[in-house]
Coordinates of C-alpha atoms in Angstrom, one line a residue:
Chain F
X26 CA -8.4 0.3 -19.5
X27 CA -6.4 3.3 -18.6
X28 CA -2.6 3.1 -18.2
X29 CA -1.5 1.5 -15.3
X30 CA 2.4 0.6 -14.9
X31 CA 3.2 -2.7 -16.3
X32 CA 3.7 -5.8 -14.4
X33 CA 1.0 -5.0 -11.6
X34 CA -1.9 -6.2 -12.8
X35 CA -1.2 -10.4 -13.1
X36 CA -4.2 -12.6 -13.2
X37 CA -4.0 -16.0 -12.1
X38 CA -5.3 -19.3 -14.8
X39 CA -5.6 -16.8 -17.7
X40 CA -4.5 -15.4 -20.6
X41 CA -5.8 -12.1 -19.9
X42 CA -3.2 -8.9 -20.3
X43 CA -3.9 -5.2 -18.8
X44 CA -3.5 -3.3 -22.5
X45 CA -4.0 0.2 -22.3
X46 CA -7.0 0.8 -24.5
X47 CA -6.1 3.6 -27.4
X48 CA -8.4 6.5 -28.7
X49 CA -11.1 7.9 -26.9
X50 CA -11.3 4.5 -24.5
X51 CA -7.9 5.7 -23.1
X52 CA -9.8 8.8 -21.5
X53 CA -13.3 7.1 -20.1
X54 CA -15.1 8.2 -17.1
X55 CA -13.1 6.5 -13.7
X56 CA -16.3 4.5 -13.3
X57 CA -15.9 2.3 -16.1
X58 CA -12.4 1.0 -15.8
X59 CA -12.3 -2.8 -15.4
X60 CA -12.0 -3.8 -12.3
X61 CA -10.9 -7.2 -11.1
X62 CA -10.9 -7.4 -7.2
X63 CA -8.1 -9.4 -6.6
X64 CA -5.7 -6.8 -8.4
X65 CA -7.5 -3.4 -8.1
X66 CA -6.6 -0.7 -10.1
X67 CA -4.0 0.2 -7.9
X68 CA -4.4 4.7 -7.9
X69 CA -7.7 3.8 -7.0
X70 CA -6.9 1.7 -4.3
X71 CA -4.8 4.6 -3.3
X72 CA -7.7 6.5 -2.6
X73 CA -9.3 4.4 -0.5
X74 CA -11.3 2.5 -3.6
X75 CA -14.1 0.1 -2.0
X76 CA -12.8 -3.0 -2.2
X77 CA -16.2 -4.5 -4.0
X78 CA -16.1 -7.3 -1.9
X79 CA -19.1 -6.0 0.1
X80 CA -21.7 -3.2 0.3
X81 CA -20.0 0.2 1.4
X82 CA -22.1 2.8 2.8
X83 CA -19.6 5.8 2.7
X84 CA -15.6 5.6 0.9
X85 CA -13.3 5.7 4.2
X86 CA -11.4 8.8 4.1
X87 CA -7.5 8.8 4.6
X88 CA -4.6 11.3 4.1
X89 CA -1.5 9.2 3.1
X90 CA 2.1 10.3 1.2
X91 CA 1.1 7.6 -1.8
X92 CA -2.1 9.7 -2.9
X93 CA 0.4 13.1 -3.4
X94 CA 2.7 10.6 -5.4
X95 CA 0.1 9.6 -7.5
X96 CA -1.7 13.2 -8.3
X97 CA 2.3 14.0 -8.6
X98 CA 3.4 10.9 -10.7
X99 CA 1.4 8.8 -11.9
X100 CA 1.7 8.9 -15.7
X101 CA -1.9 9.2 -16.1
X102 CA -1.7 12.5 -13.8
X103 CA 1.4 13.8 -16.1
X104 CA -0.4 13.0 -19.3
X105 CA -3.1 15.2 -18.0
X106 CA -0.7 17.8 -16.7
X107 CA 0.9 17.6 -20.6
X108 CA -2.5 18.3 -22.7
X109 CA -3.2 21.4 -20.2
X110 CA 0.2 22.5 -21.1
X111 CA -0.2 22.4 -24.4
X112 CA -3.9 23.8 -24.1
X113 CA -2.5 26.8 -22.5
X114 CA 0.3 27.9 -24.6
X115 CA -1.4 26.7 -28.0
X116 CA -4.1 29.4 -27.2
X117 CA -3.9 33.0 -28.1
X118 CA -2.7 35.3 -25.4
X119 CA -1.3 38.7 -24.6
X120 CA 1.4 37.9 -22.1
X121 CA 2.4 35.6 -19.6
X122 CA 0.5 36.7 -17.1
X123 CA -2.2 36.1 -19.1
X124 CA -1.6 32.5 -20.0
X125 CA -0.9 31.7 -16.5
X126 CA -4.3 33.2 -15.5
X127 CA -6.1 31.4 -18.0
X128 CA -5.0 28.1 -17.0
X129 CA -5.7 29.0 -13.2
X130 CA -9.2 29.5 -13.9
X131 CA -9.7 25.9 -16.2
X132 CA -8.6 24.4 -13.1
X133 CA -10.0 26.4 -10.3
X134 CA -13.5 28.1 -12.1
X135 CA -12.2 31.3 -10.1
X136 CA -10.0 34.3 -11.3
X137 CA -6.6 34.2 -9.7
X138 CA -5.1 37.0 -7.0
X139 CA -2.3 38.8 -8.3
X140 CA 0.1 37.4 -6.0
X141 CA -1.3 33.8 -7.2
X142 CA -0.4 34.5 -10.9
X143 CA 2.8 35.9 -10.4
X144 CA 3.7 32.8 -8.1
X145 CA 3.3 30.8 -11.5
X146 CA 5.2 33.1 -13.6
X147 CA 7.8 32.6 -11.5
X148 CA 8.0 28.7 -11.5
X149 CA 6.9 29.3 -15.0
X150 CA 10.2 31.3 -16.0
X151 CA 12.5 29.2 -13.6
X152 CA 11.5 26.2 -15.1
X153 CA 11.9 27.6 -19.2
X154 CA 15.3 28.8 -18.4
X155 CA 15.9 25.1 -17.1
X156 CA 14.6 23.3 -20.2
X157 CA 16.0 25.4 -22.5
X158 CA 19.8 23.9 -21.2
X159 CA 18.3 20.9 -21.5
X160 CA 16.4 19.7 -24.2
X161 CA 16.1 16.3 -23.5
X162 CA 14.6 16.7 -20.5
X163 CA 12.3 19.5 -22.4
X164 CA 11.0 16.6 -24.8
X165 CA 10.4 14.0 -21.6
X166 CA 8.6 16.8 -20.2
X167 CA 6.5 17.6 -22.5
X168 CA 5.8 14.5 -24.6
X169 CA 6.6 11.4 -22.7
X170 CA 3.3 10.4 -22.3
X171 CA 1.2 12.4 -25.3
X172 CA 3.7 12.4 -28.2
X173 CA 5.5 14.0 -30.2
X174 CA 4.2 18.2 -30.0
X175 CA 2.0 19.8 -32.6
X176 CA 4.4 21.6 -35.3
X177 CA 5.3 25.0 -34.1
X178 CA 5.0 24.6 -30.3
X179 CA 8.6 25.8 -28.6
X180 CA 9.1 22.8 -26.6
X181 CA 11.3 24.2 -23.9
X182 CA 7.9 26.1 -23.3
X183 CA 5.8 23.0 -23.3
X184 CA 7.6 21.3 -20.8
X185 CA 7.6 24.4 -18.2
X186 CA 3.8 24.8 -18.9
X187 CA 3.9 21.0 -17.9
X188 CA 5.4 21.6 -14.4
X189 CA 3.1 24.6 -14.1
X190 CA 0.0 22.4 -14.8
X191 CA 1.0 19.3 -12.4
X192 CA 1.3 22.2 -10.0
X193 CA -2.1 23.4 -11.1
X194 CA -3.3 19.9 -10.9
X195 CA -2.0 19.0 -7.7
X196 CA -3.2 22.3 -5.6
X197 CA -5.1 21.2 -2.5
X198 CA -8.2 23.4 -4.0
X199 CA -8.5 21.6 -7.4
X200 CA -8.2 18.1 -5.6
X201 CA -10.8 19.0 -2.7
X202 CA -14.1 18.7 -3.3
X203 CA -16.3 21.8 -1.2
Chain C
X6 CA 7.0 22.7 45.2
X7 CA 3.4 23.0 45.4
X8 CA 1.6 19.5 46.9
X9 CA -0.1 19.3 43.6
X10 CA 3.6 19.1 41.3
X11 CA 5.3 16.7 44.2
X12 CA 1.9 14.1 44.0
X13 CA 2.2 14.7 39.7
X14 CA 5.8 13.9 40.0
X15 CA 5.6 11.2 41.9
X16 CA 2.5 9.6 40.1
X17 CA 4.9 10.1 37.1
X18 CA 7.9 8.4 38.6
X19 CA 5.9 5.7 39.8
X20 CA 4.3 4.8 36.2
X21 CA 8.0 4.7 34.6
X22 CA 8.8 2.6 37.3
X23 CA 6.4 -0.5 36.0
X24 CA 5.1 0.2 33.1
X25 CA 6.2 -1.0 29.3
X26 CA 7.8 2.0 28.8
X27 CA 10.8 0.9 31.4
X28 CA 10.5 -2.5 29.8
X29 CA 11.2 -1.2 26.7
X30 CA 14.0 1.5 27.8
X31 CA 16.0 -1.4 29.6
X32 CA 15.8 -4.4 27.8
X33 CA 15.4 -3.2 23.6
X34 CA 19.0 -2.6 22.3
X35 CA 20.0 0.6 21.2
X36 CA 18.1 3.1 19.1
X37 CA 15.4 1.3 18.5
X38 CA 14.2 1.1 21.7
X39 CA 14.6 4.4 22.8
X40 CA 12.9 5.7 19.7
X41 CA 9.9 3.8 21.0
X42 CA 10.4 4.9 24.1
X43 CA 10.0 8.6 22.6
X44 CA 6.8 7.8 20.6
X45 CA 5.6 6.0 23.7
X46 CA 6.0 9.2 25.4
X47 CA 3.9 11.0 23.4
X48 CA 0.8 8.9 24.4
X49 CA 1.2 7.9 28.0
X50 CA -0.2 11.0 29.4
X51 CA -2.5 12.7 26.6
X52 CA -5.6 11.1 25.3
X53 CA -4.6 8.1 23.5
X54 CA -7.8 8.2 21.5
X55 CA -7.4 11.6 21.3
X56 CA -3.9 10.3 19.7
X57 CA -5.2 8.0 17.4
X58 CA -8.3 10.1 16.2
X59 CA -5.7 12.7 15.0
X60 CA -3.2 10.2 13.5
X61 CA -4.4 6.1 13.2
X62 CA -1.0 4.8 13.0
X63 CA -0.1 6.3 16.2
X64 CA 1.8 3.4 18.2
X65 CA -0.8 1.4 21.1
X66 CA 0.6 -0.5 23.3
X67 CA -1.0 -4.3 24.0
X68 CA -2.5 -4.8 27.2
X69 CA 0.4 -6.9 28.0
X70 CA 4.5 -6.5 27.5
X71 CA 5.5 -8.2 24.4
X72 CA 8.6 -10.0 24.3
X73 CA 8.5 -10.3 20.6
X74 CA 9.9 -7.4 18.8
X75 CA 9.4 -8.0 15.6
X76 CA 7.4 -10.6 13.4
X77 CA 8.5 -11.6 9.7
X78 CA 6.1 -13.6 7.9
X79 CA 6.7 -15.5 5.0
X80 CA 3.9 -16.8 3.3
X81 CA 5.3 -19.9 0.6
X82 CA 2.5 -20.4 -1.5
X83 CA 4.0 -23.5 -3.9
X84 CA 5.9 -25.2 -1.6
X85 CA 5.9 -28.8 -0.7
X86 CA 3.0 -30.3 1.4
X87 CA 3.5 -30.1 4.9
X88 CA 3.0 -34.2 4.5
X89 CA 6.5 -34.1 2.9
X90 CA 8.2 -32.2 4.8
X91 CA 7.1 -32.0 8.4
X92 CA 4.1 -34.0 9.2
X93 CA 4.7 -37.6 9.4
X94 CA 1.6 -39.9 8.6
X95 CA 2.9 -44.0 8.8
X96 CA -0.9 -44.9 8.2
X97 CA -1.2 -42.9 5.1
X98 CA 2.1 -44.3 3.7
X99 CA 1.2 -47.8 4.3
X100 CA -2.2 -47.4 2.6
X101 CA 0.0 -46.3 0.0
X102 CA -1.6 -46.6 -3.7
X103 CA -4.7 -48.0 -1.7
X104 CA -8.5 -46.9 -2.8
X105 CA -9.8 -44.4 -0.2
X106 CA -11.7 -45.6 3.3
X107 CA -15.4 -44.5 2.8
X108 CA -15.5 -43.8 5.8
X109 CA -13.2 -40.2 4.8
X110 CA -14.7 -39.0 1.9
X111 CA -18.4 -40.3 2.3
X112 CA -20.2 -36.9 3.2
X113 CA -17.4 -34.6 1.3
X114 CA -17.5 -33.4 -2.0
X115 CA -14.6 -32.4 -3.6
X116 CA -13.6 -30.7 -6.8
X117 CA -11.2 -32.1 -9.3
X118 CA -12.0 -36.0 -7.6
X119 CA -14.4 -38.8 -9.5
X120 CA -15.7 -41.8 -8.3
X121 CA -13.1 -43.6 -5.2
X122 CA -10.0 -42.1 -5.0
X123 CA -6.6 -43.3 -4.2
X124 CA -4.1 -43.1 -1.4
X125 CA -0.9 -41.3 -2.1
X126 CA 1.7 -41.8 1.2
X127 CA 4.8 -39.5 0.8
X128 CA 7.4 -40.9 -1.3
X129 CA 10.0 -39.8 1.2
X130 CA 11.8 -40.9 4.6
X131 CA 11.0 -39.0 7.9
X132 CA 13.8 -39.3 10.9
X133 CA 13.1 -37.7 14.2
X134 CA 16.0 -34.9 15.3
X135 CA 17.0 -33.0 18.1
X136 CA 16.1 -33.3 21.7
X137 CA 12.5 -32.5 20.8
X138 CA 12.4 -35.3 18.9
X139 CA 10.5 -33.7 15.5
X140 CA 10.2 -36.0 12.7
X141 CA 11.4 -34.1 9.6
X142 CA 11.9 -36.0 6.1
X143 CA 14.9 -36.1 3.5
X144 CA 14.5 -32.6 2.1
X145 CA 15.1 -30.6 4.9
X146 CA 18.6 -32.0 5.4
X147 CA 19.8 -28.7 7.9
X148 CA 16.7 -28.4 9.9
X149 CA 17.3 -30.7 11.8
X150 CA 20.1 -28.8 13.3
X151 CA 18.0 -26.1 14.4
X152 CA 14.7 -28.1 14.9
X153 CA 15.3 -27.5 18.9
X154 CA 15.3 -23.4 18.4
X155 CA 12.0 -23.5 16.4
X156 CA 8.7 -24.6 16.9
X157 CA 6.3 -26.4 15.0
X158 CA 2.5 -26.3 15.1
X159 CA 0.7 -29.4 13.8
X160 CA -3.0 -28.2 15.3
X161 CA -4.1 -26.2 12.3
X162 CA -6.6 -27.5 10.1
X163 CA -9.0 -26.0 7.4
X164 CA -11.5 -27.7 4.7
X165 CA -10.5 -25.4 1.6
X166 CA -9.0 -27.2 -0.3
X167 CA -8.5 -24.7 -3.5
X168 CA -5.6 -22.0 -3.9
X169 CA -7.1 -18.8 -3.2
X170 CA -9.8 -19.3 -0.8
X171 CA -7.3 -21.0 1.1
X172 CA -4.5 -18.1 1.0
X173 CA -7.9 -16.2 2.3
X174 CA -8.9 -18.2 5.1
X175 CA -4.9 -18.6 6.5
X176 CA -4.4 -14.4 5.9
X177 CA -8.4 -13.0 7.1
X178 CA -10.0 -15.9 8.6
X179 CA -12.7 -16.2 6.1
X180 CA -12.4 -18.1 2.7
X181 CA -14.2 -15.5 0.8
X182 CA -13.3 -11.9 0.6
X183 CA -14.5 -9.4 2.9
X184 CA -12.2 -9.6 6.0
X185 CA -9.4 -7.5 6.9
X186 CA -6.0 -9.7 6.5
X187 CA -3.5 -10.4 9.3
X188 CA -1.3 -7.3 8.8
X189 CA -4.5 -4.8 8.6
X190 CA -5.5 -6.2 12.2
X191 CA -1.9 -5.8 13.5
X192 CA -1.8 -2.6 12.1
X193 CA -5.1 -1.2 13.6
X194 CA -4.0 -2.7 17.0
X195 CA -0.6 -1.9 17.7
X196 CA 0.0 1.7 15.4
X197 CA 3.2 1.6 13.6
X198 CA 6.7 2.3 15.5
X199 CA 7.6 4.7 12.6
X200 CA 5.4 7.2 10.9
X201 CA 8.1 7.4 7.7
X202 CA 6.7 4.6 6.1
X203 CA 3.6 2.4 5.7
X204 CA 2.9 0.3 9.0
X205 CA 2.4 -2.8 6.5
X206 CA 4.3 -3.3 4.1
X207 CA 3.6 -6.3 1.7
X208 CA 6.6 -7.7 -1.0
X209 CA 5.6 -10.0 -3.4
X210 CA 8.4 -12.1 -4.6
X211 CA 8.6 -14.9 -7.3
X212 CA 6.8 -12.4 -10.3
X213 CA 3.4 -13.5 -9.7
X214 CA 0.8 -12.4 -7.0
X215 CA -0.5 -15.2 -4.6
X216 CA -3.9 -16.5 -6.0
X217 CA -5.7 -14.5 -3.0
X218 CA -4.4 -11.1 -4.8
X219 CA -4.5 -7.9 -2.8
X220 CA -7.5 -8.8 -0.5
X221 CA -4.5 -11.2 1.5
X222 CA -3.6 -7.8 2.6
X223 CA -6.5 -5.4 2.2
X224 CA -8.4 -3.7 5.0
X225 CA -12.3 -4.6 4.3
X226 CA -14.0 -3.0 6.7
X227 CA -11.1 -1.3 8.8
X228 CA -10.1 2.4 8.0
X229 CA -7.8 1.8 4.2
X230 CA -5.2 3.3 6.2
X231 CA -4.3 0.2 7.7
X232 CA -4.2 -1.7 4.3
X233 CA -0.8 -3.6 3.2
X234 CA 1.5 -1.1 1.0
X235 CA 2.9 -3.4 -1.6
X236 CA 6.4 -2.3 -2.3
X237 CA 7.4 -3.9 -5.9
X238 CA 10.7 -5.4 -7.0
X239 CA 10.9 -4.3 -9.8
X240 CA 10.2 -0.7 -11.1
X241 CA 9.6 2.1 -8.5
X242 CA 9.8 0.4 -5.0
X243 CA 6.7 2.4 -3.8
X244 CA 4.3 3.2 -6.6
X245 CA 5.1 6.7 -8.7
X246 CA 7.7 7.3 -6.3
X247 CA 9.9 8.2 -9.2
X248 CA 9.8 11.8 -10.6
X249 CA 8.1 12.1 -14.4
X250 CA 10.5 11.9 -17.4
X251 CA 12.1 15.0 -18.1
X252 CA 11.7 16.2 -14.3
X253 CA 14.9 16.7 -12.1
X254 CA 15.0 16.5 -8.9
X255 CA 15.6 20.2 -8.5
X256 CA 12.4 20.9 -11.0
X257 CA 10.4 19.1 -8.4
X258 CA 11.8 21.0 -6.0
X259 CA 10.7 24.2 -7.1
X260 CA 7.5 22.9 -8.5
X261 CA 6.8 21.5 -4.9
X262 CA 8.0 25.1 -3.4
X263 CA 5.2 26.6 -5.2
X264 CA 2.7 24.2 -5.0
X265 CA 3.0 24.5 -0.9
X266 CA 2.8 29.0 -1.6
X267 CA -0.3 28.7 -3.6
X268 CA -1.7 26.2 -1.3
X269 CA -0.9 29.0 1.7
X270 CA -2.3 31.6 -0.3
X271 CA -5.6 29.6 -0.2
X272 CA -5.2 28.6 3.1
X273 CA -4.7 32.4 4.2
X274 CA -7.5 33.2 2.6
X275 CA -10.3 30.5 3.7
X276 CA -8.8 29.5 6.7
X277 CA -8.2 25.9 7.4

């Protein structure tokens, strides 16, 4: 059972509760989340889910504002946005450039232009000088949905990596298939 | 003025002249109307499925002038039976605490019933009101004030007699799952007025989703496009419309600013 925000998912004559399963359950493959087709899991609906109450031969295809909320929002989205953050600047690097190249390519399988990388230095650097006025917002950043940091991670850095991977996560060409 | 603009012109003046498009201009109040008016526009000359290929919720207009301009429904799941309330049955209240006729029940099976039932008349008094005469009982002291302005339809009937595959068959038509709902249809048929928000929007009151859950307002078979939008009341009206922890509205800003560059940068590259 991956997270899904509370209250949504009410069943009717039963006990049953939607608890977000811990460990390595939390991080399954899509296909086996539990599915109950009166309440859906609702990001998948999103995306145009088949409803399972009959054979579909192709997924209908649709464009709408809630699926860039929920690449953009939904806490499952930011926790993945979070670990490639700290994936990124936990790793060994020369400069920023660097850093910002290297998580590119884990999200796009391609080197990135020059003009690319420097586009996420800049967000990169806008958004550091940001968090480090505001460290409360740092720590929401960059642990609200994975925890508390490894020791010795800046966290004003951890929570502008953050932005720079739900950017990273969110580009039309990581989200597109072909 | 060529012949060919004077004819367009007056083809053009013509059309205004009896179509919905006056109706609308002339007899909706205010904004509203001649926002539709504007998105009406759009359409009247270009390809309408041209229109609706490129955007599905693109407004269609019926193949008659409504004179509705809106419709609210509230579905009450939980309320008192329609026996109680509106429909008066003398017979059923005399037979009062009476086994059940044969004659009803002798083909039927039904769940939750052993052996011969009994009768159970409403416990309350029915008095007819208003001009139209409709019989209303004790709890709906007020209605009957207004029972002249509203209209009450007594021909429905169904043979489900459990929660959700009831809720299924009044929303889709079908007491099992698999049909688009009410809304969906609407939605596919007439576009939506505004293209801000959903076309259907679904709000679920009372903490607890009706027994038919989200296939009441789901789109089956029709494009998911025209599927209900259930805005919550509590926590983020519209799903994760709500900015991530630690995010400010200006951080979203900028992260959205570069998100569209890099997504140019692509775009300039592969063409669309």
């Amino acid at each position: 059972m991956p997270p899904q925000p509370e209250g949504l998912w009410q069943v009717v004559y039963s006990g049953d509760n939607w608890t977000t399963s811990k460990g390595a359950d939390k991080y399954r493959r899509g296909i086996y989340t539990f599915w109950r087709r009166t309440n859906p899991y609702p990001s998948m609906t999103t995306f145009d889910a088949p409803s399972r109450e009959f054979c579909v031969l192709r997924r209908s295809r649709s464009n709408t504002p809630l699926q860039a909320l929920t690449t953009l929002n939904d806490p499952a989205f930011v926790e993945a946005a979070q670990a490639l953050a700290r994936r990124v600047a936990g790793a060994p690097a020369t400069d920023l450039k660097q850093r910002a190249s290297r998580a590119f390519r884990l999200c796009l399988a391609r080197a990135p232009q020059p003009k690319e990388t420097e586009r996420l230095v800049a967000l990169y650097k806008s958004e550091l000088a940001n968090f480090q006025q505001n460290a409360a917002a740092a720590e929401k950043m960059a642990n609200s949905e994975l925890g508390k940091a490894p020791a010795g991670m800046d966290i004003s850095e951890l929570a502008a990596w953050t932005v720079v991977a739900n950017v990273l996560l969110n580009l039309d060409e990581t989200i597109t298939k072909g | 003025m060529t012949m060919n603009s004077f004819f367009h012109e007056f083809n053009q003046r013509s059309l205004q002249a009896v179509t919905r498009r006056h109706f609308f201009g002339k007899c909706a109040t205010g904004i509203g109307g001649i926002a539709l008016a504007s998105l009406l526009d759009e359409n009247l000359f270009a390809a309408r499925s041209v229109a609706a290929r490129v955007n599905p919720l693109a407004p269609k207009s019926p193949h008659f002038a409504p004179r509705a301009k809106r419709a609210i429904y509230l579905h009450m799941a939980g309320a008192p039976s329609q026996l109680d309330l509106f429909d008066y049955k003398p017979k059923l209240k005399e037979l009062n605490g009476q086994p059940c006729p044969e004659s009803l029940f002798k083909k039927e099976r039904f769940a939750f019933i052993k052996g011969v039932p009994k009768m159970l008349g409403t416990p309350h008094s029915f008095s007819k009101h208003g001009q139209a005469g409709a019989e209303l009982s004790d709890l709906l002291p007020h209605l009957g004030e207004l029972v002249d302005d509203i209209c009450i339809v007594k021909s429905m009937r169904t043979e489900q007699f459990n929660h959700a595959p009831a809720q299924l068959f009044l929303h889709t038509g079908a007491p099992r799952q698999g049909r688009p709902g009410m809304g969906a249809w609407l939605s596919y048929g007439l576009g939506s007025e505004t293209q801000n928000l959903p076309g259907f929007v679904v709000l679920v009151s009372g903490g607890k989703s009706p027994d038919g859950g989200a296939s009441l307002w789901g789109s089956a078979f029709l494009p998911t496009v025209y599927q209900g939008v259930q805005c919550r009341s509590q926590g983020d009206p519209v799903l994760f419309v709500s900015n991530p922890p630690g995010m400010s509205a200006e951080t979203r800003r900028r992260s959205l600013d570069a998100l569209k560059d890099l997504n140019e940068m692509q775009l300039k590259q592969v063409g669309s």
